[in-house]
XYZ file of C-alpha atoms in Angstrom:
361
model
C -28.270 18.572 -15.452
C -30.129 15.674 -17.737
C -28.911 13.052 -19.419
C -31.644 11.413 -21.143
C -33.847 10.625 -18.281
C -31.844 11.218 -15.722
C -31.189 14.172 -13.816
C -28.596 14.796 -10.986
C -29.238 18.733 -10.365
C -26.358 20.257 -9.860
C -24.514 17.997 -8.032
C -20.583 16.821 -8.646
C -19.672 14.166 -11.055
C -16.976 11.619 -9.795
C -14.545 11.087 -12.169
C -13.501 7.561 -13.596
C -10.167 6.692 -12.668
C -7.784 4.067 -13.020
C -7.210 1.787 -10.164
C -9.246 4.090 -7.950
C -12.885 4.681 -9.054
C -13.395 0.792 -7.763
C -16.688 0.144 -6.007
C -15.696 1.233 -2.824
C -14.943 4.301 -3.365
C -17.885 5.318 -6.189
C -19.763 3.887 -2.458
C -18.358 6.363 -0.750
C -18.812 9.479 -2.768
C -22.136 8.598 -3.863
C -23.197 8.258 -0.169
C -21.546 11.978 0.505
C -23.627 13.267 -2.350
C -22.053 12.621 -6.074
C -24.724 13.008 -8.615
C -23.315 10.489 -11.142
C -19.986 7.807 -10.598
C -18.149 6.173 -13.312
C -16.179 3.030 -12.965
C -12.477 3.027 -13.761
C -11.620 2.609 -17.598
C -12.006 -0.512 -19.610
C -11.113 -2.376 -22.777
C -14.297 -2.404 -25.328
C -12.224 -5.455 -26.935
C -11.556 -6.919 -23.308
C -15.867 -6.477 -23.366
C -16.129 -8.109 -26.627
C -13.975 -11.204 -25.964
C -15.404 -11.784 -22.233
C -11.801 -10.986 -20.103
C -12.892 -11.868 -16.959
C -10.865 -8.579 -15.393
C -12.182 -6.148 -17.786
C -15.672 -7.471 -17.138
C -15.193 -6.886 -13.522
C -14.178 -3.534 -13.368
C -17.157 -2.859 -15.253
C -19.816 -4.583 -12.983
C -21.525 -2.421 -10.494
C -24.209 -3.304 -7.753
C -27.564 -1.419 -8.589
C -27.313 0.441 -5.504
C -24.546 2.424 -6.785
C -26.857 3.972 -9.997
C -26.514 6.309 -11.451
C -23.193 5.493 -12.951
C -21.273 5.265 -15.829
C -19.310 2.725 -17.267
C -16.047 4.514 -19.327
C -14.784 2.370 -22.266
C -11.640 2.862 -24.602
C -11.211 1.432 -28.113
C -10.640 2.895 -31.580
C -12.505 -0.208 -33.707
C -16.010 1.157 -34.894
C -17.239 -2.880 -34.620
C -15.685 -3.918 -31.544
C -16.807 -0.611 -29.823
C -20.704 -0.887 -30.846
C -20.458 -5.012 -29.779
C -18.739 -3.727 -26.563
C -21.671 -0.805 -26.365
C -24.479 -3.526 -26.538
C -22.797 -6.146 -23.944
C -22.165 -3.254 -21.757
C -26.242 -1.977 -21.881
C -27.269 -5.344 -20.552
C -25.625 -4.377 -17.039
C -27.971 -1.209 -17.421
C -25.521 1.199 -17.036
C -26.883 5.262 -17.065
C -24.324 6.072 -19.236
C -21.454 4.918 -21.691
C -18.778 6.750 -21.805
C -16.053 6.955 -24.548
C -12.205 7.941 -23.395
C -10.574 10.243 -25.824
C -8.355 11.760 -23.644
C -6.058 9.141 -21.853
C -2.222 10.621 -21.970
C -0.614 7.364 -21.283
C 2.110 6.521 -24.206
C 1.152 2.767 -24.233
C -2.632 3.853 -25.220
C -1.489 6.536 -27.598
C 0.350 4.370 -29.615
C -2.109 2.084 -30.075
C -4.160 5.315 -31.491
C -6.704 5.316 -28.942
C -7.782 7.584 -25.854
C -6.398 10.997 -26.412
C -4.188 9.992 -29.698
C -8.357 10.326 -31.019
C -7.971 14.161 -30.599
C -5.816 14.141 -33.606
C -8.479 13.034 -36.431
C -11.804 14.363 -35.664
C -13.957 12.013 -38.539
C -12.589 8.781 -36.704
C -13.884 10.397 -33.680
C -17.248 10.749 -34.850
C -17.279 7.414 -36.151
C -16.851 5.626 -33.009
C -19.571 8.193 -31.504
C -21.621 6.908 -33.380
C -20.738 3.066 -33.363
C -21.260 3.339 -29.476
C -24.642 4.789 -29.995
C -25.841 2.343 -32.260
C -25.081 -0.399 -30.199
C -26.109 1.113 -26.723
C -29.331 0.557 -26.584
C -30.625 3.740 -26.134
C -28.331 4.294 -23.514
C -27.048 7.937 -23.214
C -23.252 7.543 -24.383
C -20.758 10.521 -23.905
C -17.471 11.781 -24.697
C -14.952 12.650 -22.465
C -11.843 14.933 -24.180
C -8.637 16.826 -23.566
C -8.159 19.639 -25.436
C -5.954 18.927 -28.050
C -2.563 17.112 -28.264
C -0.670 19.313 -27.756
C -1.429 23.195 -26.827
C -0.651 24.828 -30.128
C -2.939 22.133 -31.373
C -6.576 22.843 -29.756
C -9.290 20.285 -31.397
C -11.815 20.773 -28.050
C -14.260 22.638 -30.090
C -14.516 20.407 -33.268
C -14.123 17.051 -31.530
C -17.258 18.266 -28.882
C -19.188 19.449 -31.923
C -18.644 16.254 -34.139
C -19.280 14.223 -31.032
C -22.633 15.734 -30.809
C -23.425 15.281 -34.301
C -23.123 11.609 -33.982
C -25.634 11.556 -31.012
C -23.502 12.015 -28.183
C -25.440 12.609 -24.727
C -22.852 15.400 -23.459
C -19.024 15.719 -23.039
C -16.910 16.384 -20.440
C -13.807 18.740 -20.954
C -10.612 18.074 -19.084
C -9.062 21.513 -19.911
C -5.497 20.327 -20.551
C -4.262 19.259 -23.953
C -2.343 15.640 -24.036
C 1.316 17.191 -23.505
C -0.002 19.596 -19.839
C 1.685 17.557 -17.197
C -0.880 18.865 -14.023
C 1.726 21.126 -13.223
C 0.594 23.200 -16.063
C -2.807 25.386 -14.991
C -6.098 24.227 -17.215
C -6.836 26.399 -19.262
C -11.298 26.673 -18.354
C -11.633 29.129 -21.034
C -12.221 26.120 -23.551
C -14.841 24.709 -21.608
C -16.457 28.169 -22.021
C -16.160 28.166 -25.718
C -17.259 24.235 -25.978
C -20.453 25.317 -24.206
C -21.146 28.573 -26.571
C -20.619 25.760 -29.754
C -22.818 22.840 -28.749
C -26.181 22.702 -27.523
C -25.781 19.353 -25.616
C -24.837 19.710 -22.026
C -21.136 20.595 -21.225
C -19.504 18.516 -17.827
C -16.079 20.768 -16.751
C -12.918 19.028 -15.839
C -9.527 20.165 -14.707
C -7.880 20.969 -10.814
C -10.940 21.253 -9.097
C -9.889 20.403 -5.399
C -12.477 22.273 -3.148
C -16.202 23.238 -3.489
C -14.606 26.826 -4.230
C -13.169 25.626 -7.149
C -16.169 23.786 -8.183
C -18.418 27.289 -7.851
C -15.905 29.295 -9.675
C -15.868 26.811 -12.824
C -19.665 27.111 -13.163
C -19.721 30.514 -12.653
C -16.787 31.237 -15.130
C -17.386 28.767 -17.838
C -20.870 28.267 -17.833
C -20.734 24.527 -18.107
C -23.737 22.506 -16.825
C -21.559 20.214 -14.050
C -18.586 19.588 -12.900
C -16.458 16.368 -12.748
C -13.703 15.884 -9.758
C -10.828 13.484 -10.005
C -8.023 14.212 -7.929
C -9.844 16.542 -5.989
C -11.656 13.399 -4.592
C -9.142 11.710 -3.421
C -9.133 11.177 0.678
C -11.567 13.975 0.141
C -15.230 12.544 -0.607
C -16.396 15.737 1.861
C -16.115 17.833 -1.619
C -19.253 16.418 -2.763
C -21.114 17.046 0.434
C -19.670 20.657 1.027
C -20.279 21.561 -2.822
C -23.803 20.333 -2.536
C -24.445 22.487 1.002
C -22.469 25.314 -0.262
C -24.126 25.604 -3.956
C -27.558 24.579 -2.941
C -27.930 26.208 0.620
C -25.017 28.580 0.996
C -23.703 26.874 3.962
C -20.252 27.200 4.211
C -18.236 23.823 4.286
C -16.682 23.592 7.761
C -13.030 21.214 7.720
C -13.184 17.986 8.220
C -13.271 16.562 11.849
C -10.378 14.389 12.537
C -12.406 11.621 13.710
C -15.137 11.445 10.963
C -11.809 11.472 8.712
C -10.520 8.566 11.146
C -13.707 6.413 10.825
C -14.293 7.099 7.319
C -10.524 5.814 6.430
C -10.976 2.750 8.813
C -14.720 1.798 6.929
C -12.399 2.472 3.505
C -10.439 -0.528 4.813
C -12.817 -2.820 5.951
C -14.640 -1.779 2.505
C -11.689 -2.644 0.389
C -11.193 -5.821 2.105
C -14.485 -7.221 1.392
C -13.912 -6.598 -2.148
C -10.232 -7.810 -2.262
C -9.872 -9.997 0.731
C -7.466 -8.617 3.604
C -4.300 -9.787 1.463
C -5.113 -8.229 -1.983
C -6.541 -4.681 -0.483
C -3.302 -3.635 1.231
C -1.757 -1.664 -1.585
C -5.325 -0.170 -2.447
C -5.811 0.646 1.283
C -2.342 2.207 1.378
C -2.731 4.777 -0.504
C -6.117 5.438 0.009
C -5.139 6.335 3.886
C -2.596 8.722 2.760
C -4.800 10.489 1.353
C -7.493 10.982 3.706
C -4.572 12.458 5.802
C -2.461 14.186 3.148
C -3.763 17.681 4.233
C -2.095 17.065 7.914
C 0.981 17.163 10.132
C 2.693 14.369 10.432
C 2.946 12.890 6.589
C 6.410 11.621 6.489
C 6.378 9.663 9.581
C 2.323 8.396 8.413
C 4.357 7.393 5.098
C 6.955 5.355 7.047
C 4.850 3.617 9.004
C 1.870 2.854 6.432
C 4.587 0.951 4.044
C 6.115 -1.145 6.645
C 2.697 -2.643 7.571
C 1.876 -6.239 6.152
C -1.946 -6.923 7.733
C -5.255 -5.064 8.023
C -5.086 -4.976 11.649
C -1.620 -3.235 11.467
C -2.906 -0.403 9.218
C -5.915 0.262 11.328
C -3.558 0.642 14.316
C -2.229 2.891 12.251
C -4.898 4.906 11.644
C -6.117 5.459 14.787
C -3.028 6.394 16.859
C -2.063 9.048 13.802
C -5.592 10.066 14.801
C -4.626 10.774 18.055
C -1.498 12.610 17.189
C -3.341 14.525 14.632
C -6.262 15.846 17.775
C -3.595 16.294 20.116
C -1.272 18.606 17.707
C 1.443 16.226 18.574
C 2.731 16.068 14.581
C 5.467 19.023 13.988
C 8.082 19.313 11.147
C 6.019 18.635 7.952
C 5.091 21.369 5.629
C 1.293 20.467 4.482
C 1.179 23.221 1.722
C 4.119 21.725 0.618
C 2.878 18.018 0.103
C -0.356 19.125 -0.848
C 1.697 20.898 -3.753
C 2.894 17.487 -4.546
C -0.204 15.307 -4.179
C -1.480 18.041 -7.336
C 1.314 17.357 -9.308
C 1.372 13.813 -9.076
C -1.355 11.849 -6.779
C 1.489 9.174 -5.364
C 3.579 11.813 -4.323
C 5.698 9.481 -2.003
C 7.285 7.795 -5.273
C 8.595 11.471 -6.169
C 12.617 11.469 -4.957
C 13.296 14.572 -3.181
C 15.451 15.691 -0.042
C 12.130 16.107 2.138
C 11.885 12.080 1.278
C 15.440 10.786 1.805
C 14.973 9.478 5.496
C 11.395 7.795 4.039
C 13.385 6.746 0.612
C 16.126 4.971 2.384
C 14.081 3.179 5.337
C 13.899 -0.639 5.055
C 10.327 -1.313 4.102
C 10.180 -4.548 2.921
């Protein structure tokens, strides 16, 4: 696929996401084969006034390009200021959120609320190209609000008209919680009503699923969010898989093991030991979410209070893992849960009681 003078092939697209897509892990999936990473969200008027947080989660270290910065804002001005600060740090691609769910951005009418009136849409489209720099900008959308309300078509069409590189369809409308299947069908029709290229989005978890979206919606590439999580093999198997026909063998449990402890060390360097615990937390779960043994792993990861403790960790669930020593835990069931919600341990359930009630302080 191109975008402007770029191409990535046919490779993945990792998805920007908030409080994960941080630089070491767009590091990670670049270096097991993603053809474009975005950073996590951020404010176009946290751009414009120079908040030294926003700014950060939109820096990126030149090894990491390609990439794309995502930005969110609903101001025509402040978005095409925040589209020409933003092309100084040479981005490959700005992109503009107009699907975020989350009630505190809808009701300040931005991210998905944006669905809902299709002119205003444009508009900003066209603000953020204006003030890019010639720097490809894109769209990224849900379907609609709601699903008797589908705007996909419309929104990707006026989007284009006001000089939008591509879009990227997440095939859920506002209201789907992820328990509710996308429907890919839209990203189909998107692609039959634009000419620019068409990026599909929506419960893509294994290079399977990546193969079966091309092949069923004829969209140019596919973006992976949750799929990517613990899991930055997809990129690498989708690559041998679509490009070679090789088919992607599991994961061994040590390249798993030395790939969560480099997370770690990676995360600390960015953080410092202190700040990177919560980050590394989670991140560990789910390299390991798709083995035996996740409700004790769950225990022990929250009681830990240094780096040194949750590498420990690591490596002697390692060994439990290689030696089939883990019994008791259902991994189709948690894996059920990690699609519904991606911090599955903050679900209440009986399967959690024991973990629930443990003194982790």
């Amino acid at each position: 696929m191109k975008i402007g003078n770029l191409n990535i092939g046919s490779k993945l697209i990792l998805a920007p996401m908030a409080e994960i897509s941080d630089a070491p892990f767009r590091k990670i999936a670049k270096e097991f084969g993603a053809g474009l990473t975005f950073t996590q969200m951020v404010s176009a008027d946290g751009i414009v006034k120079g908040n030294f947080n926003t700014l950060r989660f939109a820096t990126f270290h030149k090894s990491e390009k390609p990439i794309g910065i995502q930005i969110l804002g609903n101001d025509e001005a402040i978005l095409r200021e925040a589209a020409r600060k933003l092309s100084e740090l040479k981005p490959d691609v700005i992109d503009l959120n107009c699907g975020c769910p989350v009630n505190k951005v809808i009701s300040n009418k931005m991210g998905a609320w944006l669905l809902n009136d299709t002119k205003k849409l444009g508009r900003l489209v066209k603000a953020l190209v204006e003030g890019s720099n010639g720097i490809p900008v894109s769209v990224k959308l849900r379907l609609g609000m709601n699903p008797n309300k589908v705007t996909v078509v419309e929104n990707a069409k006026v989007a284009e008209d006001n000089g939008a590189a591509f879009v990227t369809i997440h095939a859920r409308s506002r209201k789907d919680k992820y328990d509710v299947e996308p429907a890919w069908e839209w990203i189909e029709k998107v692609k039959k009503n634009v000419s620019i290229p068409v990026i599909g989005n929506g419960s893509v978890f294994t290079p399977f699923d990546a193969v079966r979206m091309l092949e069923q919606t004829g969209c140019d590439s596919v973006m992976v969010a949750r799929g990517a999580l613990g899991n930055p093999f997809i990129f690498r198997d989708f690559n041998n898989l679509y490009e070679k026909n090789i088919q992607p063998p599991q994961p061994d449990i040590d390249e798993i093991k030395n790939l969560a402890l480099r997370h770690i060390k990676m995360l600390a360097d960015e953080y410092g030991n202190i700040n990177s615990l919560d980050k590394a937390k989670k991140n560990i779960i789910w390299y390991f979410r798709m083995f035996g043994g996740i409700t004790e792993l769950l225990m022990k990861i929250f009681k830990a209070k240094t780096r040194i403790e949750l590498e420990e960790i690591v490596i002697n669930h390692s060994v439990l893992i290689k030696n089939n020593l883990h019994t008791g835990d259902d991994v189709d069931y948690f894996f059920k849960k990690f699609q519904n919600k991606v911090l599955f341990w903050l679900e209440e359930d009986e399967r959690f009681t024991k973990f629930l009630n443990a003194n982790v302080a």
